mmCIF file of C-alpha atoms in Angstrom:
data_model
loop_
_atom_site.group_PDB
_atom_site.id
_atom_site.type_symbol
_atom_site.label_atom_id
_atom_site.label_comp_id
_atom_site.label_asym_id
_atom_site.label_seq_id
_atom_site.Cartn_x
_atom_site.Cartn_y
_atom_site.Cartn_z
ATOM 1 C CA MET A 1 175.810 83.262 -88.139
ATOM 2 C CA ARG A 2 174.209 82.381 -85.224
ATOM 3 C CA LYS A 3 173.639 85.018 -82.094
ATOM 4 C CA LEU A 4 172.966 84.507 -78.259
ATOM 5 C CA SER A 5 171.284 88.084 -77.099
ATOM 6 C CA ALA A 6 170.338 89.237 -73.534
ATOM 7 C CA PRO A 7 168.127 92.149 -74.403
ATOM 8 C CA GLY A 8 168.739 95.136 -71.806
ATOM 9 C CA LEU A 9 165.844 95.012 -69.128
ATOM 10 C CA PRO A 10 165.283 97.238 -66.116
ATOM 11 C CA LEU A 11 167.511 96.673 -63.026
ATOM 12 C CA HIS A 12 168.111 97.670 -59.443
ATOM 13 C CA GLY A 13 170.716 100.177 -59.668
ATOM 14 C CA GLU A 14 172.324 101.458 -62.571
ATOM 15 C CA ALA A 15 173.351 98.352 -64.937
ATOM 16 C CA ARG A 16 171.605 97.437 -68.033
ATOM 17 C CA LEU A 17 173.368 94.621 -69.469
ATOM 18 C CA ARG A 18 173.248 92.957 -73.559
ATOM 19 C CA ALA A 19 175.007 90.293 -74.310
ATOM 20 C CA THR A 20 175.577 89.333 -77.998
ATOM 21 C CA ALA A 21 177.691 86.816 -79.310
ATOM 22 C CA GLY A 22 178.643 86.135 -82.934
ATOM 23 C CA SER A 23 180.589 82.941 -84.129
ATOM 24 C CA GLY A 24 180.769 82.300 -80.249
ATOM 25 C CA THR A 25 183.382 85.027 -79.526
ATOM 26 C CA ASP A 26 182.214 88.410 -80.533
ATOM 27 C CA VAL A 27 180.545 89.247 -77.479
ATOM 28 C CA CYS A 28 179.418 93.012 -76.553
ATOM 29 C CA ILE A 29 178.034 94.300 -73.363
ATOM 30 C CA THR A 30 176.326 97.585 -72.730
ATOM 31 C CA LYS A 31 175.202 98.797 -69.437
ATOM 32 C CA GLU A 32 174.161 102.555 -67.952
ATOM 33 C CA CYS A 33 176.904 102.834 -65.511
ATOM 34 C CA ALA A 34 180.584 102.011 -65.394
ATOM 35 C CA SER A 35 181.183 100.573 -69.191
ATOM 36 C CA THR A 36 184.536 99.674 -69.442
ATOM 37 C CA LEU A 37 186.549 96.763 -71.120
ATOM 38 C CA ARG A 38 187.483 95.592 -67.606
ATOM 39 C CA CYS A 39 183.829 95.471 -66.705
ATOM 40 C CA LEU A 40 183.527 93.429 -69.878
ATOM 41 C CA ALA A 41 185.629 90.879 -68.807
ATOM 42 C CA VAL A 42 184.271 90.621 -65.243
ATOM 43 C CA LEU A 43 180.580 90.346 -66.324
ATOM 44 C CA LEU A 44 181.502 87.769 -68.653
ATOM 45 C CA LEU A 45 182.753 85.758 -66.043
ATOM 46 C CA VAL A 46 180.143 86.338 -63.649
ATOM 47 C CA LEU A 47 176.868 86.417 -65.793
ATOM 48 C CA PRO A 48 175.870 82.762 -64.874
ATOM 49 C CA THR A 49 175.762 83.949 -61.214
ATOM 50 C CA LEU A 50 173.728 87.173 -61.609
ATOM 51 C CA ALA A 51 170.539 85.791 -62.973
ATOM 52 C CA TRP A 52 167.567 85.908 -60.454
ATOM 53 C CA PRO A 53 166.136 82.240 -59.565
ATOM 54 C CA GLN A 54 164.090 82.083 -62.546
ATOM 55 C CA GLU A 55 165.072 79.775 -65.833
ATOM 56 C CA PRO A 56 166.177 81.742 -68.883
ATOM 57 C CA SER A 57 163.879 81.226 -71.821
ATOM 58 C CA VAL A 58 166.141 80.359 -75.201
ATOM 59 C CA THR A 59 164.561 80.282 -78.374
ATOM 60 C CA GLN A 60 165.531 78.691 -81.343
ATOM 61 C CA SER A 61 163.631 78.086 -84.799
ATOM 62 C CA HIS A 62 166.095 77.050 -87.524
ATOM 63 C CA PRO A 63 169.912 76.903 -87.792
ATOM 64 C CA GLY A 64 171.300 80.184 -88.776
ATOM 65 C CA ASP A 65 168.344 82.043 -87.203
ATOM 66 C CA ASP A 66 168.914 84.114 -84.046
ATOM 67 C CA TYR A 67 168.885 82.345 -80.491
ATOM 68 C CA THR A 68 167.431 84.411 -77.930
ATOM 69 C CA ILE A 69 168.130 84.484 -74.079
ATOM 70 C CA ASN A 70 166.196 86.521 -71.852
ATOM 71 C CA VAL A 71 167.902 86.963 -68.219
ATOM 72 C CA ASN A 72 166.739 89.156 -65.372
ATOM 73 C CA VAL A 73 170.029 90.340 -63.784
ATOM 74 C CA ASP A 74 170.321 92.846 -60.771
ATOM 75 C CA VAL A 75 173.307 94.705 -60.325
ATOM 76 C CA VAL A 76 173.824 97.738 -57.866
ATOM 77 C CA VAL A 77 176.376 100.168 -59.352
ATOM 78 C CA LEU A 78 178.102 102.812 -56.908
ATOM 79 C CA HIS A 79 180.269 105.761 -57.749
ATOM 80 C CA ALA A 80 182.336 106.297 -54.287
ATOM 81 C CA THR A 81 184.880 108.983 -53.142
ATOM 82 C CA ALA A 82 187.349 108.077 -50.878
ATOM 83 C CA GLU A 83 188.908 110.852 -48.474
ATOM 84 C CA ASP A 84 191.560 110.843 -45.730
ATOM 85 C CA ARG A 85 190.907 112.753 -42.635
ATOM 86 C CA LYS A 86 192.143 115.756 -43.912
ATOM 87 C CA GLY A 87 189.493 116.008 -46.651
ATOM 88 C CA THR A 88 192.460 114.823 -49.186
ATOM 89 C CA LEU A 89 191.021 112.599 -52.158
ATOM 90 C CA VAL A 90 192.945 109.287 -51.918
ATOM 91 C CA SER A 91 193.508 107.432 -55.220
ATOM 92 C CA GLY A 92 195.493 104.173 -55.807
ATOM 93 C CA LEU A 93 192.893 101.852 -53.764
ATOM 94 C CA ALA A 94 192.142 98.498 -54.985
ATOM 95 C CA LYS A 95 189.072 96.226 -54.844
ATOM 96 C CA ASP A 96 190.210 94.560 -51.484
ATOM 97 C CA ASP A 97 190.622 97.875 -49.833
ATOM 98 C CA PHE A 98 186.791 98.314 -49.913
ATOM 99 C CA GLN A 99 183.892 96.696 -48.098
ATOM 100 C CA VAL A 100 180.288 97.249 -49.357
ATOM 101 C CA TYR A 101 177.425 96.281 -46.951
ATOM 102 C CA GLU A 102 173.673 96.374 -47.830
ATOM 103 C CA ASP A 103 171.425 96.560 -44.655
ATOM 104 C CA GLY A 104 174.029 95.443 -42.800
ATOM 105 C CA VAL A 105 175.106 92.444 -44.786
ATOM 106 C CA LEU A 106 178.801 92.092 -46.136
ATOM 107 C CA GLN A 107 178.148 92.015 -50.061
ATOM 108 C CA GLN A 108 180.616 90.626 -52.573
ATOM 109 C CA THR A 109 181.881 93.212 -55.240
ATOM 110 C CA LYS A 110 181.910 92.025 -58.872
ATOM 111 C CA TYR A 111 183.144 94.876 -60.415
ATOM 112 C CA PHE A 112 185.399 97.494 -59.544
ATOM 113 C CA SER A 113 187.431 100.400 -61.340
ATOM 114 C CA HIS A 114 189.098 103.875 -60.844
ATOM 115 C CA GLU A 115 189.007 105.644 -63.876
ATOM 116 C CA ASP A 116 188.062 109.023 -65.302
ATOM 117 C CA ILE A 117 184.664 108.246 -67.157
ATOM 118 C CA PRO A 118 182.850 110.797 -69.136
ATOM 119 C CA VAL A 119 179.650 112.235 -67.278
ATOM 120 C CA THR A 120 176.117 113.621 -68.080
ATOM 121 C CA VAL A 121 175.967 117.062 -65.842
ATOM 122 C CA GLY A 122 173.141 119.476 -65.554
ATOM 123 C CA LEU A 123 174.113 122.779 -64.172
ATOM 124 C CA VAL A 124 171.049 123.988 -62.150
ATOM 125 C CA ILE A 125 171.270 127.302 -61.407
ATOM 126 C CA ASP A 126 169.378 129.797 -59.431
ATOM 127 C CA ASN A 127 168.142 133.126 -60.982
ATOM 128 C CA SER A 128 165.976 134.596 -58.472
ATOM 129 C CA GLY A 129 166.081 138.278 -57.644
ATOM 130 C CA SER A 130 168.611 137.917 -55.025
ATOM 131 C CA MET A 131 170.968 136.371 -57.317
ATOM 132 C CA ARG A 132 171.400 139.160 -59.456
ATOM 133 C CA PRO A 133 174.897 140.528 -57.274
ATOM 134 C CA LYS A 134 176.238 136.900 -57.329
ATOM 135 C CA ARG A 135 175.691 136.337 -61.133
ATOM 136 C CA ALA A 136 178.924 137.045 -62.362
ATOM 137 C CA ASP A 137 180.703 134.684 -59.848
ATOM 138 C CA VAL A 138 178.077 132.146 -60.457
ATOM 139 C CA ILE A 139 178.826 131.973 -64.012
ATOM 140 C CA ALA A 140 182.316 132.119 -63.779
ATOM 141 C CA ALA A 141 182.366 129.049 -61.433
ATOM 142 C CA ALA A 142 180.168 127.136 -63.821
ATOM 143 C CA LEU A 143 182.467 127.783 -66.698
ATOM 144 C CA ALA A 144 185.497 126.851 -64.603
ATOM 145 C CA PHE A 145 183.936 123.538 -63.516
ATOM 146 C CA ALA A 146 183.416 122.899 -67.643
ATOM 147 C CA ARG A 147 187.208 123.703 -68.174
ATOM 148 C CA SER A 148 188.141 121.414 -65.444
ATOM 149 C CA SER A 149 185.916 118.354 -66.686
ATOM 150 C CA ASN A 150 186.464 115.621 -68.838
ATOM 151 C CA PRO A 151 186.118 116.871 -72.419
ATOM 152 C CA GLN A 152 183.904 114.459 -73.332
ATOM 153 C CA ASP A 153 181.350 115.325 -70.719
ATOM 154 C CA GLN A 154 177.721 116.085 -71.887
ATOM 155 C CA MET A 155 176.450 119.243 -70.139
ATOM 156 C CA PHE A 156 173.292 121.527 -69.926
ATOM 157 C CA VAL A 157 171.771 124.262 -67.984
ATOM 158 C CA VAL A 158 168.757 124.747 -66.243
ATOM 159 C CA ASN A 159 167.905 128.264 -65.064
ATOM 160 C CA PHE A 160 165.288 128.878 -62.754
ATOM 161 C CA ASN A 161 163.496 131.517 -60.755
ATOM 162 C CA GLU A 162 159.757 130.833 -60.303
ATOM 163 C CA LYS A 163 160.004 129.515 -63.716
ATOM 164 C CA VAL A 164 162.036 126.751 -65.068
ATOM 165 C CA SER A 165 163.745 126.860 -68.642
ATOM 166 C CA PHE A 166 166.557 125.123 -70.336
ATOM 167 C CA GLY A 167 169.531 127.473 -71.184
ATOM 168 C CA LEU A 168 170.789 125.576 -74.390
ATOM 169 C CA PRO A 169 168.661 126.017 -77.612
ATOM 170 C CA ASP A 170 166.051 123.313 -78.252
ATOM 171 C CA ASN A 171 167.906 121.582 -80.683
ATOM 172 C CA THR A 172 171.031 121.091 -78.636
ATOM 173 C CA PRO A 173 170.279 118.847 -75.360
ATOM 174 C CA PHE A 174 174.036 118.890 -74.536
ATOM 175 C CA THR A 175 177.221 120.472 -75.237
ATOM 176 C CA ASP A 176 180.788 120.185 -74.230
ATOM 177 C CA GLN A 177 181.582 123.658 -75.367
ATOM 178 C CA VAL A 178 182.331 126.781 -73.174
ATOM 179 C CA ALA A 179 181.181 129.103 -75.122
ATOM 180 C CA GLN A 180 177.758 127.463 -75.363
ATOM 181 C CA LEU A 181 177.438 127.151 -71.687
ATOM 182 C CA GLU A 182 178.311 130.560 -71.258
ATOM 183 C CA LEU A 183 175.527 131.922 -73.838
ATOM 184 C CA ALA A 184 172.967 129.495 -71.676
ATOM 185 C CA LEU A 185 174.160 130.335 -68.561
ATOM 186 C CA SER A 186 173.554 134.214 -69.616
ATOM 187 C CA ARG A 187 170.167 133.920 -71.254
ATOM 188 C CA ILE A 188 167.816 134.839 -68.326
ATOM 189 C CA ASP A 189 167.859 137.914 -66.249
ATOM 190 C CA ALA A 190 167.925 137.607 -62.391
ATOM 191 C CA ASN A 191 164.379 138.322 -60.899
ATOM 192 C CA GLY A 192 161.284 136.821 -59.074
ATOM 193 C CA GLU A 193 161.308 133.862 -56.499
ATOM 194 C CA THR A 194 162.828 130.461 -56.194
ATOM 195 C CA ALA A 195 161.249 127.301 -57.831
ATOM 196 C CA LEU A 196 164.161 124.783 -56.516
ATOM 197 C CA TYR A 197 161.934 121.697 -56.293
ATOM 198 C CA ASP A 198 160.712 121.931 -59.881
ATOM 199 C CA ALA A 199 164.020 122.919 -61.460
ATOM 200 C CA VAL A 200 165.573 119.722 -60.043
ATOM 201 C CA VAL A 201 162.697 117.792 -61.468
ATOM 202 C CA ALA A 202 163.540 119.306 -64.745
ATOM 203 C CA ALA A 203 167.107 118.336 -64.457
ATOM 204 C CA LEU A 204 166.840 115.015 -63.516
ATOM 205 C CA ASP A 205 164.136 114.341 -66.298
ATOM 206 C CA HIS A 206 166.482 115.698 -68.682
ATOM 207 C CA LEU A 207 169.644 113.412 -67.378
ATOM 208 C CA LYS A 208 167.731 110.401 -68.761
ATOM 209 C CA LYS A 209 168.579 111.632 -72.392
ATOM 210 C CA GLY A 210 172.378 111.584 -71.835
ATOM 211 C CA ASN A 211 174.177 108.632 -72.773
ATOM 212 C CA ARG A 212 177.381 108.814 -70.351
ATOM 213 C CA ASP A 213 177.682 106.115 -67.691
ATOM 214 C CA LYS A 214 177.561 108.824 -64.747
ATOM 215 C CA LYS A 215 175.022 111.359 -64.155
ATOM 216 C CA VAL A 216 175.594 114.496 -62.194
ATOM 217 C CA LEU A 217 173.775 117.278 -60.991
ATOM 218 C CA ILE A 218 175.631 120.597 -59.681
ATOM 219 C CA VAL A 219 172.901 123.134 -58.027
ATOM 220 C CA VAL A 220 173.429 126.562 -57.197
ATOM 221 C CA SER A 221 171.081 128.556 -55.120
ATOM 222 C CA ASP A 222 171.004 131.133 -52.491
ATOM 223 C CA GLY A 223 167.455 130.532 -50.817
ATOM 224 C CA GLY A 224 165.094 127.892 -49.928
ATOM 225 C CA ASP A 225 162.024 126.840 -52.425
ATOM 226 C CA ASN A 226 158.975 129.407 -52.457
ATOM 227 C CA ALA A 227 157.627 128.677 -55.610
ATOM 228 C CA SER A 228 157.580 125.081 -56.765
ATOM 229 C CA LYS A 229 154.421 123.104 -57.887
ATOM 230 C CA HIS A 230 156.479 119.844 -56.378
ATOM 231 C CA ASN A 231 157.526 119.219 -52.860
ATOM 232 C CA LEU A 232 160.599 117.920 -51.222
ATOM 233 C CA THR A 233 159.038 114.370 -50.284
ATOM 234 C CA GLN A 234 158.663 113.916 -54.230
ATOM 235 C CA ILE A 235 162.032 114.915 -54.907
ATOM 236 C CA MET A 236 163.668 112.934 -52.290
ATOM 237 C CA ALA A 237 161.572 109.860 -53.810
ATOM 238 C CA MET A 238 163.162 110.522 -57.254
ATOM 239 C CA VAL A 239 166.639 110.704 -56.354
ATOM 240 C CA GLY A 240 166.116 107.578 -54.285
ATOM 241 C CA CYS A 241 166.798 106.015 -57.936
ATOM 242 C CA PRO A 242 170.411 105.340 -57.985
ATOM 243 C CA ASP A 243 171.408 106.920 -61.082
ATOM 244 C CA VAL A 244 172.337 110.553 -60.166
ATOM 245 C CA ILE A 245 174.889 112.254 -57.895
ATOM 246 C CA ILE A 246 174.039 115.807 -56.546
ATOM 247 C CA TYR A 247 176.585 118.328 -55.478
ATOM 248 C CA THR A 248 174.878 121.381 -54.109
ATOM 249 C CA ILE A 249 176.317 125.021 -53.211
ATOM 250 C CA GLY A 250 174.249 127.580 -51.072
ATOM 251 C CA ILE A 251 175.201 130.970 -51.119
ATOM 252 C CA PHE A 252 172.960 132.390 -48.372
ATOM 253 C CA ASP A 253 172.330 135.621 -47.132
ATOM 254 C CA ARG A 254 172.400 135.585 -43.385
ATOM 255 C CA GLU A 255 168.850 137.804 -43.251
ATOM 256 C CA ASP A 256 167.117 135.530 -45.779
ATOM 257 C CA GLU A 257 163.989 133.901 -44.010
ATOM 258 C CA ASP A 258 163.951 131.378 -47.114
ATOM 259 C CA ARG A 259 167.310 130.130 -46.711
ATOM 260 C CA ASN A 260 167.193 126.231 -46.033
ATOM 261 C CA PRO A 261 170.787 124.556 -46.217
ATOM 262 C CA HIS A 262 169.122 121.486 -44.889
ATOM 263 C CA VAL A 263 167.295 120.595 -48.246
ATOM 264 C CA LEU A 264 170.557 121.105 -50.032
ATOM 265 C CA ARG A 265 172.475 118.912 -47.724
ATOM 266 C CA GLN A 266 169.932 116.254 -47.942
ATOM 267 C CA LEU A 267 169.969 116.104 -51.889
ATOM 268 C CA ALA A 268 173.680 115.732 -51.619
ATOM 269 C CA ASN A 269 174.341 113.448 -48.545
ATOM 270 C CA ASP A 270 171.257 111.018 -49.871
ATOM 271 C CA THR A 271 173.159 110.551 -53.505
ATOM 272 C CA GLY A 272 176.844 110.547 -52.445
ATOM 273 C CA GLY A 273 177.567 114.261 -53.587
ATOM 274 C CA GLU A 274 178.476 117.122 -51.292
ATOM 275 C CA THR A 275 177.286 120.382 -49.878
ATOM 276 C CA PHE A 276 179.331 123.643 -49.990
ATOM 277 C CA LEU A 277 178.007 126.712 -47.964
ATOM 278 C CA PRO A 278 180.827 129.502 -48.908
ATOM 279 C CA GLU A 279 180.967 132.788 -46.883
ATOM 280 C CA SER A 280 180.967 134.394 -50.163
ATOM 281 C CA SER A 281 180.156 134.012 -53.871
ATOM 282 C CA LYS A 282 183.729 134.657 -54.608
ATOM 283 C CA ASP A 283 184.599 131.186 -53.310
ATOM 284 C CA VAL A 284 182.386 129.570 -55.722
ATOM 285 C CA VAL A 285 185.170 129.132 -58.626
ATOM 286 C CA PRO A 286 187.509 127.038 -56.596
ATOM 287 C CA ILE A 287 184.335 125.192 -55.246
ATOM 288 C CA CYS A 288 183.482 124.126 -58.585
ATOM 289 C CA GLU A 289 186.801 123.075 -59.852
ATOM 290 C CA ARG A 290 186.921 120.974 -56.717
ATOM 291 C CA ILE A 291 183.802 119.246 -57.755
ATOM 292 C CA ALA A 292 184.840 118.570 -61.046
ATOM 293 C CA HIS A 293 188.210 116.922 -59.387
ATOM 294 C CA ASP A 294 185.952 114.834 -57.284
ATOM 295 C CA ILE A 295 183.866 113.656 -60.291
ATOM 296 C CA ARG A 296 186.749 112.486 -62.423
ATOM 297 C CA ASN A 297 188.376 110.714 -59.526
ATOM 298 C CA GLN A 298 185.722 108.394 -58.272
ATOM 299 C CA TYR A 299 185.558 104.837 -57.684
ATOM 300 C CA THR A 300 182.851 102.551 -59.321
ATOM 301 C CA LEU A 301 182.047 99.489 -57.332
ATOM 302 C CA ALA A 302 179.138 97.546 -58.496
ATOM 303 C CA TYR A 303 177.769 93.941 -56.798
ATOM 304 C CA VAL A 304 174.665 91.587 -56.793
ATOM 305 C CA PRO A 305 172.568 91.829 -53.778
ATOM 306 C CA THR A 306 172.330 88.875 -51.358
ATOM 307 C CA ASN A 307 168.621 90.041 -50.880
ATOM 308 C CA ARG A 308 166.967 88.871 -53.976
ATOM 309 C CA LYS A 309 163.614 89.954 -53.131
ATOM 310 C CA ARG A 310 161.527 92.446 -55.412
ATOM 311 C CA ASP A 311 159.599 94.057 -52.622
ATOM 312 C CA GLY A 312 160.048 97.734 -53.313
ATOM 313 C CA SER A 313 161.812 98.306 -50.065
ATOM 314 C CA TYR A 314 164.379 100.772 -49.408
ATOM 315 C CA ARG A 315 168.011 99.194 -48.932
ATOM 316 C CA VAL A 316 170.693 100.909 -46.659
ATOM 317 C CA ILE A 317 173.968 101.240 -48.186
ATOM 318 C CA GLN A 318 177.301 101.364 -46.434
ATOM 319 C CA VAL A 319 180.789 101.312 -47.920
ATOM 320 C CA LYS A 320 184.025 101.556 -45.951
ATOM 321 C CA ALA A 321 187.539 101.539 -47.027
ATOM 322 C CA SER A 322 190.911 101.182 -45.492
ATOM 323 C CA ALA A 323 194.058 102.670 -46.716
ATOM 324 C CA PRO A 324 197.053 100.296 -47.880
ATOM 325 C CA GLY A 325 199.099 101.585 -44.799
ATOM 326 C CA GLY A 326 196.208 100.961 -42.489
ATOM 327 C CA GLY A 327 193.563 103.705 -41.139
ATOM 328 C CA SER A 328 190.136 103.796 -42.201
ATOM 329 C CA LEU A 329 188.778 106.317 -45.001
ATOM 330 C CA LEU A 330 185.950 108.346 -45.500
ATOM 331 C CA VAL A 331 183.770 107.162 -48.310
ATOM 332 C CA ARG A 332 181.089 109.078 -49.802
ATOM 333 C CA THR A 333 178.574 107.301 -51.834
ATOM 334 C CA ARG A 334 174.761 106.950 -52.094
ATOM 335 C CA THR A 335 173.251 106.026 -48.979
ATOM 336 C CA GLY A 336 170.578 103.424 -50.519
ATOM 337 C CA TYR A 337 168.266 102.316 -52.944
ATOM 338 C CA PHE A 338 164.833 101.548 -53.695
ATOM 339 C CA ALA A 339 164.503 97.769 -54.716
ATOM 340 C CA PRO A 340 162.103 97.205 -57.659
ATOM 341 C CA PRO A 341 158.630 95.956 -57.161
ATOM 342 C CA THR A 342 157.624 92.166 -58.157
ATOM 343 C CA VAL A 343 156.930 91.939 -61.640
ATOM 344 C CA PRO A 344 153.942 89.744 -62.290
ATOM 345 C CA SER A 345 155.181 86.693 -64.661
ATOM 346 C CA ALA A 346 153.543 86.122 -68.517
ATOM 347 C CA ALA A 347 151.403 83.456 -66.854
ATOM 348 C CA ALA A 348 150.261 85.597 -64.117
ATOM 349 C CA LYS A 349 149.170 88.302 -66.370
ATOM 350 C CA ALA A 350 147.376 85.812 -69.016
ATOM 351 C CA ASN A 351 145.286 84.802 -66.324
ATOM 352 C CA ARG A 352 144.133 88.065 -64.920
ATOM 353 C CA PRO A 353 140.390 88.527 -65.308
#
């Protein structure tokens, strides 16, 4: 049986495509974001238009052997939340209700869906000394989030004070069991300082081990960073890669000199998440339930950038939406991404001294 295959390659945004056809009809496409049957149908139609301006290579040796086609495909995948002016989630929108702009240029949406897809989600929980009186509320909120989430979600816990540790056992990278999460959240005493940036770095790295299409972090802290080896500039460079949505919850004490809500806002705004600054830790439970509802009601849009340059530049994204009856909506999604740098060709590599 002959097969055609396009091995998965690193892409802009979050998509990696692989097409394999047996007997001319058996086709499978997998990618890191928004893998659905409808996406399969759409991508099969548009694959010829997604290739960068270079000829695909086809290798054939004998009848019956595998054919191999290498195709560079760049797709930007966005997860977007639509709200009305009252902050209420808006469902039932169609592809034509959205307009996607990159650096001010309107893009053609190649794929669109509104489905409750499972996610890989990390709960990044501050366990510094000042969190001690708030821990019970935070644990209750994290468990409420788990109960309100998709049953197929992959979850993990990052606990941090001046040190960073994973709550689940070493042989359990993820769980969908509330009882395991409760134990993971309770494994560390609240004391010490706050290494927020180091905890976010550890969580971002662990997200890569998950196999769900969408990646999410929920960061809960009551103070600014005062113990990390990493800095804010490094963190923001890492979240500039469009494969994670970050929600942040700041439970600040008014007299805390280390409080820094700007950091939490920046993490959320740049990735399409949301920041919450409740007056009391008692409010964290409904906030986490709202975040779970938000995640499960997002739209997924994908487009092929009209700017095909591989120059490592930052591309600004804006998504607009209109309600079916008229009137603009508020859309939350990531604010941009870094284009990949130029990859030297095989011939250029071979000619290097």
